[in-house]
Coordinates of C-alpha atoms in Angstrom, one line a residue:
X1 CA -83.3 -6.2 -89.8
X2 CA -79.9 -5.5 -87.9
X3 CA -77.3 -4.2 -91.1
X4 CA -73.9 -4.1 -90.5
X5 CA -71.7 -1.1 -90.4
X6 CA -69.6 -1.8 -93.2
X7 CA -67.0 0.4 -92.2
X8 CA -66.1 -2.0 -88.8
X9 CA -67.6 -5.1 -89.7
X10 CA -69.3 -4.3 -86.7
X11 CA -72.8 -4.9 -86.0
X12 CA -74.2 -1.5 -84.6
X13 CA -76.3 -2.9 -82.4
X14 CA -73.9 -4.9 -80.1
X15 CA -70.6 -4.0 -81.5
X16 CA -70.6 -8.0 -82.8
X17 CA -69.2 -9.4 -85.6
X18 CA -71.9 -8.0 -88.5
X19 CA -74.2 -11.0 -89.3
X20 CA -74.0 -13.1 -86.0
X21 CA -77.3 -13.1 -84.0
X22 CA -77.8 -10.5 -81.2
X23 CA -77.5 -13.0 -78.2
X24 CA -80.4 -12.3 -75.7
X25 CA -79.6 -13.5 -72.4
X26 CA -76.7 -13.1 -70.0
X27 CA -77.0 -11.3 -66.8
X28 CA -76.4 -7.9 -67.9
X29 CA -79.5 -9.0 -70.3
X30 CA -81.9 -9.8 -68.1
X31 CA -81.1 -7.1 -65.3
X32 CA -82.2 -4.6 -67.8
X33 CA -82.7 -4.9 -71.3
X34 CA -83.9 -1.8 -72.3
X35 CA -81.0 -0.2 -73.6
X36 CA -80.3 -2.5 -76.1
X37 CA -84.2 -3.2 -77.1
X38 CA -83.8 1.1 -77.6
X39 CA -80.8 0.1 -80.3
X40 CA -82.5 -2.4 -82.0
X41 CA -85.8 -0.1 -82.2
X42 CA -83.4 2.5 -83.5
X43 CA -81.5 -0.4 -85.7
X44 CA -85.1 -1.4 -87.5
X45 CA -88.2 -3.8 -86.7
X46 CA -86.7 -7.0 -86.8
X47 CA -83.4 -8.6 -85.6
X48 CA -81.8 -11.7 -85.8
X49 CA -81.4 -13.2 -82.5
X50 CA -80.0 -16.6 -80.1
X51 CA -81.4 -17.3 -76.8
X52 CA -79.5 -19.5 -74.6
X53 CA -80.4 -22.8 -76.3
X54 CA -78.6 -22.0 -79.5
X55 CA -81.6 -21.5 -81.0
X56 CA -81.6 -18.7 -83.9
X57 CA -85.1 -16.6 -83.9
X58 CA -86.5 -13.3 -85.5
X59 CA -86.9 -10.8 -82.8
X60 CA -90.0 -7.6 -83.8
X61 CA -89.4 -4.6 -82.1
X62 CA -91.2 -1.3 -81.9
X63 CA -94.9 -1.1 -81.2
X64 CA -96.2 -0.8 -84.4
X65 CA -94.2 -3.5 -85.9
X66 CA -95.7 -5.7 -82.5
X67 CA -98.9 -4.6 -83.2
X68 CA -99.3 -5.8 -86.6
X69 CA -97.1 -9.2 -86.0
X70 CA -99.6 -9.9 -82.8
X71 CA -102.2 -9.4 -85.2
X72 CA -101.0 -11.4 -88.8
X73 CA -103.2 -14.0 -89.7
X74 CA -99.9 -15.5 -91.5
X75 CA -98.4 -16.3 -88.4
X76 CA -99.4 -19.5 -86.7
X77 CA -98.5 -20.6 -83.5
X78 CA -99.4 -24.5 -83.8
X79 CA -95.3 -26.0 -83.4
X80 CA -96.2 -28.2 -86.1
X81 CA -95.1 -25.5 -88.8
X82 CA -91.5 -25.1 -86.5
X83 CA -88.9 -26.2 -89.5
X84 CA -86.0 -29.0 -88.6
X85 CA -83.1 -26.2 -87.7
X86 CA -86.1 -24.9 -84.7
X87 CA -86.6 -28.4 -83.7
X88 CA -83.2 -29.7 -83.1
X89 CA -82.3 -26.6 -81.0
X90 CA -85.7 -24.7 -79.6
X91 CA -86.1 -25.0 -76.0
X92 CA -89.1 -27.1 -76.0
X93 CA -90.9 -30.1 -73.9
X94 CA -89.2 -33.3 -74.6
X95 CA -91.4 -36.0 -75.8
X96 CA -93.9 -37.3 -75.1
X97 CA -94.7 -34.6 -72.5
X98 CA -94.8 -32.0 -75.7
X99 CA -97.4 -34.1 -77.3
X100 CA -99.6 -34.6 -74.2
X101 CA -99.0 -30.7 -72.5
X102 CA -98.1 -28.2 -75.3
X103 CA -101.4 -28.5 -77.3
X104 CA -103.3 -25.9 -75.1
X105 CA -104.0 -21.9 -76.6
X106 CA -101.1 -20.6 -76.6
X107 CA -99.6 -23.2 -78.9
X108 CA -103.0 -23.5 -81.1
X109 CA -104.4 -21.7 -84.5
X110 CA -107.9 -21.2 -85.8
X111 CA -110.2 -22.8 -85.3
X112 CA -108.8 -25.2 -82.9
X113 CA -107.9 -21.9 -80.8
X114 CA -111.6 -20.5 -81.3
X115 CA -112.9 -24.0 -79.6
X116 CA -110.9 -24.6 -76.9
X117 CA -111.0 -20.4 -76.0
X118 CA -114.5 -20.6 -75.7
X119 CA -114.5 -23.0 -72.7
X120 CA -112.7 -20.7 -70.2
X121 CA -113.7 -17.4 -71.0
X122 CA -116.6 -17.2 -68.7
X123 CA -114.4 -17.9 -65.7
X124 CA -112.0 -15.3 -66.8
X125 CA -114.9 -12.8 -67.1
X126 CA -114.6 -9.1 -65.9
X127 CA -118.4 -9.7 -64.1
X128 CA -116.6 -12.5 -62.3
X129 CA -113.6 -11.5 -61.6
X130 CA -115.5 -8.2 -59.7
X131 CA -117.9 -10.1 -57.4
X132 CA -114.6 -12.1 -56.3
X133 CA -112.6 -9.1 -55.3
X134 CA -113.6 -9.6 -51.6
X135 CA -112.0 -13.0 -51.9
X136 CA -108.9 -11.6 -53.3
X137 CA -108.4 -9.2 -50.5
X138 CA -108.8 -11.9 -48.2
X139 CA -106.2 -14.2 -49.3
X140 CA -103.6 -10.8 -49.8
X141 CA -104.1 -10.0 -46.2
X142 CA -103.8 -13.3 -45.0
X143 CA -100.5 -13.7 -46.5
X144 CA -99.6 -10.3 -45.2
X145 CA -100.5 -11.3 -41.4
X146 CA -98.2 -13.8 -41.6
X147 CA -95.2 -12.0 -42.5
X148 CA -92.7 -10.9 -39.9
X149 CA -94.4 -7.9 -37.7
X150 CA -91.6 -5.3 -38.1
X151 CA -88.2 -5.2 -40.0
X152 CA -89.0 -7.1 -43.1
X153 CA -89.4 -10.2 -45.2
X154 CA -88.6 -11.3 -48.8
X155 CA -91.9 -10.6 -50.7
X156 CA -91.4 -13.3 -53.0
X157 CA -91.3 -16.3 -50.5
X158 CA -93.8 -14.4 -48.2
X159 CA -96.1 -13.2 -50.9
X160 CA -95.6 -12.7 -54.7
X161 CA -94.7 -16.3 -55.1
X162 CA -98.2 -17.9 -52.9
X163 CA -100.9 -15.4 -53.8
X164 CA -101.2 -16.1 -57.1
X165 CA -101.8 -19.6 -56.9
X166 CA -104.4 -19.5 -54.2
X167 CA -106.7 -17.1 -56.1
X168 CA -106.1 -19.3 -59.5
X169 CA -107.5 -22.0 -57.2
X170 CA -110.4 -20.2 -56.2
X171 CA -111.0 -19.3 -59.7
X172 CA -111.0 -22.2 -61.6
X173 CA -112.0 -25.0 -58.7
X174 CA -109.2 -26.5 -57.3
X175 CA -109.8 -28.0 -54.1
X176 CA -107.5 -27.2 -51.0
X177 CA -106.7 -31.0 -50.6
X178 CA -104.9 -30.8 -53.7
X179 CA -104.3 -27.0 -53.8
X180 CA -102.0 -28.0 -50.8
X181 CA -100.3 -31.1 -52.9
X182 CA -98.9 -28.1 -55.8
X183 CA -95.2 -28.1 -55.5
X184 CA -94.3 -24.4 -57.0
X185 CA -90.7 -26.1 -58.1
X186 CA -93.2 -27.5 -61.1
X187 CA -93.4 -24.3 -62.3
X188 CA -90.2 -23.7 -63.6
X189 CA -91.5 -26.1 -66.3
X190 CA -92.5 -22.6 -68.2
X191 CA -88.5 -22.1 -68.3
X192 CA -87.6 -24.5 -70.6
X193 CA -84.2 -26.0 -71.6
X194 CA -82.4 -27.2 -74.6
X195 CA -82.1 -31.1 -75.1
X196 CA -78.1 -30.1 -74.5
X197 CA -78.6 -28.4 -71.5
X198 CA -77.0 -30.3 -67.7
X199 CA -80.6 -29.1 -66.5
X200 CA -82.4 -31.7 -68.6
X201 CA -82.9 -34.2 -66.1
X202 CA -83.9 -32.2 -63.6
X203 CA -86.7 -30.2 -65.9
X204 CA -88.0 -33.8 -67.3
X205 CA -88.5 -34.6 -63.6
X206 CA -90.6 -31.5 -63.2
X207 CA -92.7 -32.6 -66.4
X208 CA -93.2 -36.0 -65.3
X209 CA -94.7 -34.9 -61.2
X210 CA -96.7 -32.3 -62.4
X211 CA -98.3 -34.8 -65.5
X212 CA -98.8 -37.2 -62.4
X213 CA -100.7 -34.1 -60.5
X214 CA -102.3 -33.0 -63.0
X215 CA -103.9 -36.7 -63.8
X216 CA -105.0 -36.4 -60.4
X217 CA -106.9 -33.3 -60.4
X218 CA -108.5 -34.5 -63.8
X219 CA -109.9 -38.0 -61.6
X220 CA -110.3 -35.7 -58.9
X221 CA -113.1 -33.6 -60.8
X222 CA -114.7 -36.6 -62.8
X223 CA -115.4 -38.0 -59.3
X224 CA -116.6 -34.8 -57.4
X225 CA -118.3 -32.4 -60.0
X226 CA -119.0 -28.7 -58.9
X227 CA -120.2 -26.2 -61.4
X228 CA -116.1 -24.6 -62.0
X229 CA -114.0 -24.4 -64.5
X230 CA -112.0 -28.3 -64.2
X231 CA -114.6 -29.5 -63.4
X232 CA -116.2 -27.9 -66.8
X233 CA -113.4 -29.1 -68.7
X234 CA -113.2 -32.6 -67.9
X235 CA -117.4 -32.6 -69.2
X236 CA -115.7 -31.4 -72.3
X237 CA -113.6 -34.0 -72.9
X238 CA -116.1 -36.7 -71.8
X239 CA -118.4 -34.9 -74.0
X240 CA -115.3 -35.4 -77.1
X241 CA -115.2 -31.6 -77.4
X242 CA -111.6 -31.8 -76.1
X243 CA -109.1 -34.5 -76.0
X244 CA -107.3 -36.2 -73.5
X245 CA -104.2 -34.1 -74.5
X246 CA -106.2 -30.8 -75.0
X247 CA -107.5 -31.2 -71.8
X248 CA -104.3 -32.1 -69.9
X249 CA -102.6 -28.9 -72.2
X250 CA -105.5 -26.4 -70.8
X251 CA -105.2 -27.2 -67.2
X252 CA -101.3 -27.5 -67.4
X253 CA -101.4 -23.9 -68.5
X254 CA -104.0 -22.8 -66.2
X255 CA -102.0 -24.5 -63.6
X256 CA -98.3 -23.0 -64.6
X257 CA -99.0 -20.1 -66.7
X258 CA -101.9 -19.0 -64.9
X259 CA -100.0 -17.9 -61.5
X260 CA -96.0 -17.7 -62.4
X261 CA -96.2 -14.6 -64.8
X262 CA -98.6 -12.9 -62.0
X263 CA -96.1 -13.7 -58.9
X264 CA -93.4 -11.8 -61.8
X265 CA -95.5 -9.4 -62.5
X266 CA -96.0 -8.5 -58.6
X267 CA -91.8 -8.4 -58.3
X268 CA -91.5 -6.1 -61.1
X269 CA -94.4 -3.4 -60.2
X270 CA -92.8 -3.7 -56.7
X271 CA -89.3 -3.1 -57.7
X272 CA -89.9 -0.6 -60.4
X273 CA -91.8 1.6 -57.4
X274 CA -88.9 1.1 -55.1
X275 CA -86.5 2.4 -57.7
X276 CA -89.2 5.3 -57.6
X277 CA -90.1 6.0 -54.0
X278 CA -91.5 9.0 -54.6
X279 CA -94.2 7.6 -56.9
X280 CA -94.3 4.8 -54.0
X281 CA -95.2 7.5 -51.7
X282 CA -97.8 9.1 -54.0
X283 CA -99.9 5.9 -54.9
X284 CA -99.7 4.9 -51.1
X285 CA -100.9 8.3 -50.1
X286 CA -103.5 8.5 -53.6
X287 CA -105.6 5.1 -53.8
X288 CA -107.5 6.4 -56.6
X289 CA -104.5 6.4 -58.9
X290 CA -104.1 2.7 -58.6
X291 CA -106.0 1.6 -61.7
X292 CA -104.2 3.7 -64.1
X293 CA -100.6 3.0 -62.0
X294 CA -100.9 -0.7 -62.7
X295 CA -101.8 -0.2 -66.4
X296 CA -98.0 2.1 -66.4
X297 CA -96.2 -0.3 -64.2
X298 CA -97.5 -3.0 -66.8
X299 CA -95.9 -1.0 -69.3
X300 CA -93.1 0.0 -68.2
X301 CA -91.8 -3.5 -67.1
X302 CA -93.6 -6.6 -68.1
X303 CA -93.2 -9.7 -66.7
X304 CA -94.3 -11.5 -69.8
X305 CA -91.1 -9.8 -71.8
X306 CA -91.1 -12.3 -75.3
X307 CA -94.2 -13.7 -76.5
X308 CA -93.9 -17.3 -77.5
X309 CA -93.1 -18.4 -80.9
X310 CA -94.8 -18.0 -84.3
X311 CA -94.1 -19.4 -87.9
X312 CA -94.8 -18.2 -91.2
X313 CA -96.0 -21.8 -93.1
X314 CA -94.3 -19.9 -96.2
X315 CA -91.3 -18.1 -96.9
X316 CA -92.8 -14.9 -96.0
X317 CA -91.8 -11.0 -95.7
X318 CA -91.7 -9.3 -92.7
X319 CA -91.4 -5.9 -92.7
X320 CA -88.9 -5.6 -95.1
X321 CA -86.8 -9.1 -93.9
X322 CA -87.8 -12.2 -95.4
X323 CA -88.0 -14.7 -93.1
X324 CA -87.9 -18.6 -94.2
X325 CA -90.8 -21.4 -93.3
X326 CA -90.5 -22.6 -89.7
X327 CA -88.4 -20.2 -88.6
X328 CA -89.2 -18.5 -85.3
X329 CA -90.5 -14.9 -85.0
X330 CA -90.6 -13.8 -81.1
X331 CA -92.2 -10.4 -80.3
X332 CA -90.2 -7.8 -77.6
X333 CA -93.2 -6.7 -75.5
X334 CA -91.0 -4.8 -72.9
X335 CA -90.1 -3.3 -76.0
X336 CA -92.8 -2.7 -77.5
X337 CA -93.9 -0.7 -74.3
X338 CA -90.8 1.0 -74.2
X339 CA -91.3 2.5 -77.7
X340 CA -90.9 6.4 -77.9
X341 CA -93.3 7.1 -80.9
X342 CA -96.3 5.2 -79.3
X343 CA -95.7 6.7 -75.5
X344 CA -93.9 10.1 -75.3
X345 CA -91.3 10.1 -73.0
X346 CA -91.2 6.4 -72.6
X347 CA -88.5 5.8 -70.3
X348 CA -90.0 7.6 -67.5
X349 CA -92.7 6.2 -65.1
X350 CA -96.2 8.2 -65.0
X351 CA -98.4 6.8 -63.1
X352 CA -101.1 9.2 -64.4
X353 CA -100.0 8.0 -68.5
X354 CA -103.8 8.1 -70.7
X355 CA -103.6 6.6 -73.1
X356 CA -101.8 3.9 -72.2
X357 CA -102.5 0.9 -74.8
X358 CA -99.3 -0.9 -73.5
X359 CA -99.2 -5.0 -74.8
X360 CA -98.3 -6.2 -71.7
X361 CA -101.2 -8.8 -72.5
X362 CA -100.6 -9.4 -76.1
X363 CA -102.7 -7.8 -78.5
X364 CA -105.5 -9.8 -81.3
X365 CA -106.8 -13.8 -81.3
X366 CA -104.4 -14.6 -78.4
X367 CA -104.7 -11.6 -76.2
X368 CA -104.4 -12.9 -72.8
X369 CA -108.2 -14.5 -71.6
X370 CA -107.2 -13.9 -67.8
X371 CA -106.1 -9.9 -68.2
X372 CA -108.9 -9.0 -66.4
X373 CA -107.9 -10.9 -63.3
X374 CA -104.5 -10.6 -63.5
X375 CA -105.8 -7.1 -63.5
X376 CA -108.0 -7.4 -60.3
X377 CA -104.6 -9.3 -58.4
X378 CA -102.1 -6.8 -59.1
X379 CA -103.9 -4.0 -58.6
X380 CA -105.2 -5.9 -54.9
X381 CA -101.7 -7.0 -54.6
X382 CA -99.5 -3.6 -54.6
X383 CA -102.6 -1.8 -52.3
X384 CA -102.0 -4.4 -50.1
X385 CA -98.5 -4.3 -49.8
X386 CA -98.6 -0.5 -49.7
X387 CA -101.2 0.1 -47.2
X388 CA -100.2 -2.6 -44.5
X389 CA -96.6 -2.2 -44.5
X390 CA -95.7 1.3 -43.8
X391 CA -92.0 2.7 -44.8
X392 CA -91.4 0.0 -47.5
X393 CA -88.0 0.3 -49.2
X394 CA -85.5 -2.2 -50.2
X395 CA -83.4 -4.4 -47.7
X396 CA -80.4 -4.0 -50.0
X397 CA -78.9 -2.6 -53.4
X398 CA -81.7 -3.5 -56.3
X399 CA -78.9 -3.6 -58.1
X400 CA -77.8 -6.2 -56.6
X401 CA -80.8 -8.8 -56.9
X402 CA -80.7 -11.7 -59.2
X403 CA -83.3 -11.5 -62.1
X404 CA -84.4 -15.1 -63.1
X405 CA -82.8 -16.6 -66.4
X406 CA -86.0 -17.4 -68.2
X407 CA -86.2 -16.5 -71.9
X408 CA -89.6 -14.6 -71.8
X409 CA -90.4 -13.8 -68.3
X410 CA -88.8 -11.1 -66.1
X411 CA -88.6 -11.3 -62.5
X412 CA -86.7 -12.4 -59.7
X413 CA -87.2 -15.4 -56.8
X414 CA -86.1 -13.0 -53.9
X415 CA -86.6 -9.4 -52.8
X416 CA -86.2 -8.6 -49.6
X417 CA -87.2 -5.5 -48.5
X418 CA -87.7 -3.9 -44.6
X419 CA -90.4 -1.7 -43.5
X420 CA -92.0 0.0 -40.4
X421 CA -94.2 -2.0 -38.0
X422 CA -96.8 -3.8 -40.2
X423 CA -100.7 -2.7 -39.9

């Protein structure tokens, strides 16, 4: 944990007032956090923090500290074990929306977690995932034929932000009809707010049209069965190997969580190799490096920055810091990834990086069951991109772009960039 200097009264880390929690979030935060995720590292493994709600957490830092927090049996992820003080503040789903959507993996222990895993892992299968490639490229160029011909576009609005979701809807069964009903807007339902935040309203209004959709889909399925993963699901339930709420959680998170950290994910790889165009240049001109570039861009910037949260169910020590019941524990992945005694010379972008065990995807029971597509889209996604528009660079300062305010994903909604006439 963070110790003061007791010479200043200053916390070293942030130059704070020794004892207050590191504040994570602000602009200057979520441009680029790296410098003070390299104090903290520096500092020790684990940090008091506040995110924007209020909420106090513990924040683990370093890769081996991740590593072994990712993989502590002792740390649940079931909200249930959340004490009172988490509760009141944590940015979580208002009821009854948290009863009826936030019961899917992410959110669920053994063996619960072992069950309901079971049911979507053969649609997230590597196999799979290969013999749909061709499909994959399809929908990128698609969406890259209807961008602007010559000058440039914003790659969110054109791309990033629409390819994701139609893939996720090829994978897991979602028919066009209501493939073409999804409003994106519901997906900032992954950015959650504090019951004291002016956004409130708004959010709950997300919550309640997507709960509508997704009630939809779920009638849609139990009236037209095809041998895909809703469809699947829905069986389950019938079948009382899920419930209603288990199975409204799963396809909620297949639904949000399955496309918004990818269409990220795509931003940062893209603006990480325009801060870089010589490594641009190389991976346009050098195909064969893509596998291993998207496995370093992964590291170097992940989309999925904070896993979600964990409890101890017991007072409970934690690398030296004893943490209390119910309190929060969050793990850095960006810094994680960033850490200098797991990758030498961390801070710099090598494209040709082996080994590269980066956590972009989590690490242990909850590693992430799509990797291998997410995988499959980014590396079709930044080919794409590469290949067809010729002379990519940014349309502006990066500087200036506006990263979103999320607490665990990195991104941003616009980045426009210009390039050469497209091929």
């Amino acid at each position: 944990m963070t110790t003061p200097d007791r010479t200043e009264g200053r916390c070293p880390v942030t130059g704070a007032t020794a004892g207050e929690p590191i504040p994570l979030y602000g602009s200057a935060y979520k441009t680029d956090p790296y410098d003070l995720y390299r104090r903290m590292r520096e500092a020790g493994p684990v940090h008091r923090v506040r995110f924007p709600s209020g909420i106090a957490a513990w924040l683990v830092t370093g890769y081996e500290a991740a590593h072994s927090a990712l993989n502590d049996p002792r740390l649940g992820k079931n909200h249930r074990l959340g004490n009172d003080n988490w509760r009141s503040l944590a940015s979580i789903m208002p009821e009854p929306q948290h009863s009826q959507l936030q019961v899917h993996l992410l959110h669920q222990d053994p063996p619960e977690h072992t069950r309901m895993r079971r049911l979507v892992l053969d649609a997230f299968a590597p196999r799979r995932v290969e013999a749909l490639r061709p499909r994959f490229q399809e929908i990128a160029d698609a969406l890259v034929d209807e961008l602007p011909a010559e000058d440039g576009a914003d790659l969110v609005a054109g791309f990033a932000a629409h390819y994701p979701f139609r893939v996720l809807a090829e994978v897991i069964g979602l028919p066009p009809e209501l493939a073409a009903r999804f409003d994106r807007d519901w997906g900032k339902v992954v950015q959650p707010v504090g019951p004291q935040d002016p956004g409130r309203p708004a959010y709950e209004a997300r919550l309640l049209g997507l709960q509508t959709y997704i009630a939809d889909v779920v009638a849609h399925k139990r009236e037209h069965w095809e041998d895909d993963l809703l469809s699947r699901l829905v069986v389950a339930k019938d079948r009382k190997e899920l419930t209603q709420e288990e199975l409204d959680s799963m396809i909620f998170q297949l639904l949000v969580a399955g496309q918004e950290p990818v269409t990220n994910q795509i931003t940062t790889m893209l603006i990480t190799l325009l801060r870089h165009p010589e490594q641009l240049e190389r991976l346009r001109e050098d195909p064969a490096l893509l596998p291993r570039a998207i496995e370093e861009l992964l590291r170097y910037d992940s989309a999925f920055e904070l896993t979600t949260w964990r409890f101890f169910a017991e007072d409970s020590d934690l690398h030296g810091t004893r943490i209390p019941a119910g309190d929060s524990v969050i793990v850095s992945l960006c810094a994680a990834n960033r850490d200098g005694e797991q990758f030498p010379d961390a801070d710099t972008l090598d494209l040709e990086r082996s080994p590269n065990s980066h956590l972009a995807f989590g690490h242990g029971i909850h590693f992430c069951p799509g990797a291998a597509l997410a995988r499959a889209e980014l590396q079709i996604a930044v080919a794409t991109l590469l290949s067809r528009l010729p002379g990519l660079r940014p349309a502006g300062p990066l500087d200036d772009l506006t990263w979103i305010p999320a607490v665990l994903a990195r991104g941003v909604n616009q980045l426009p960039v210009a390039y050469d006439k497209r091929a």
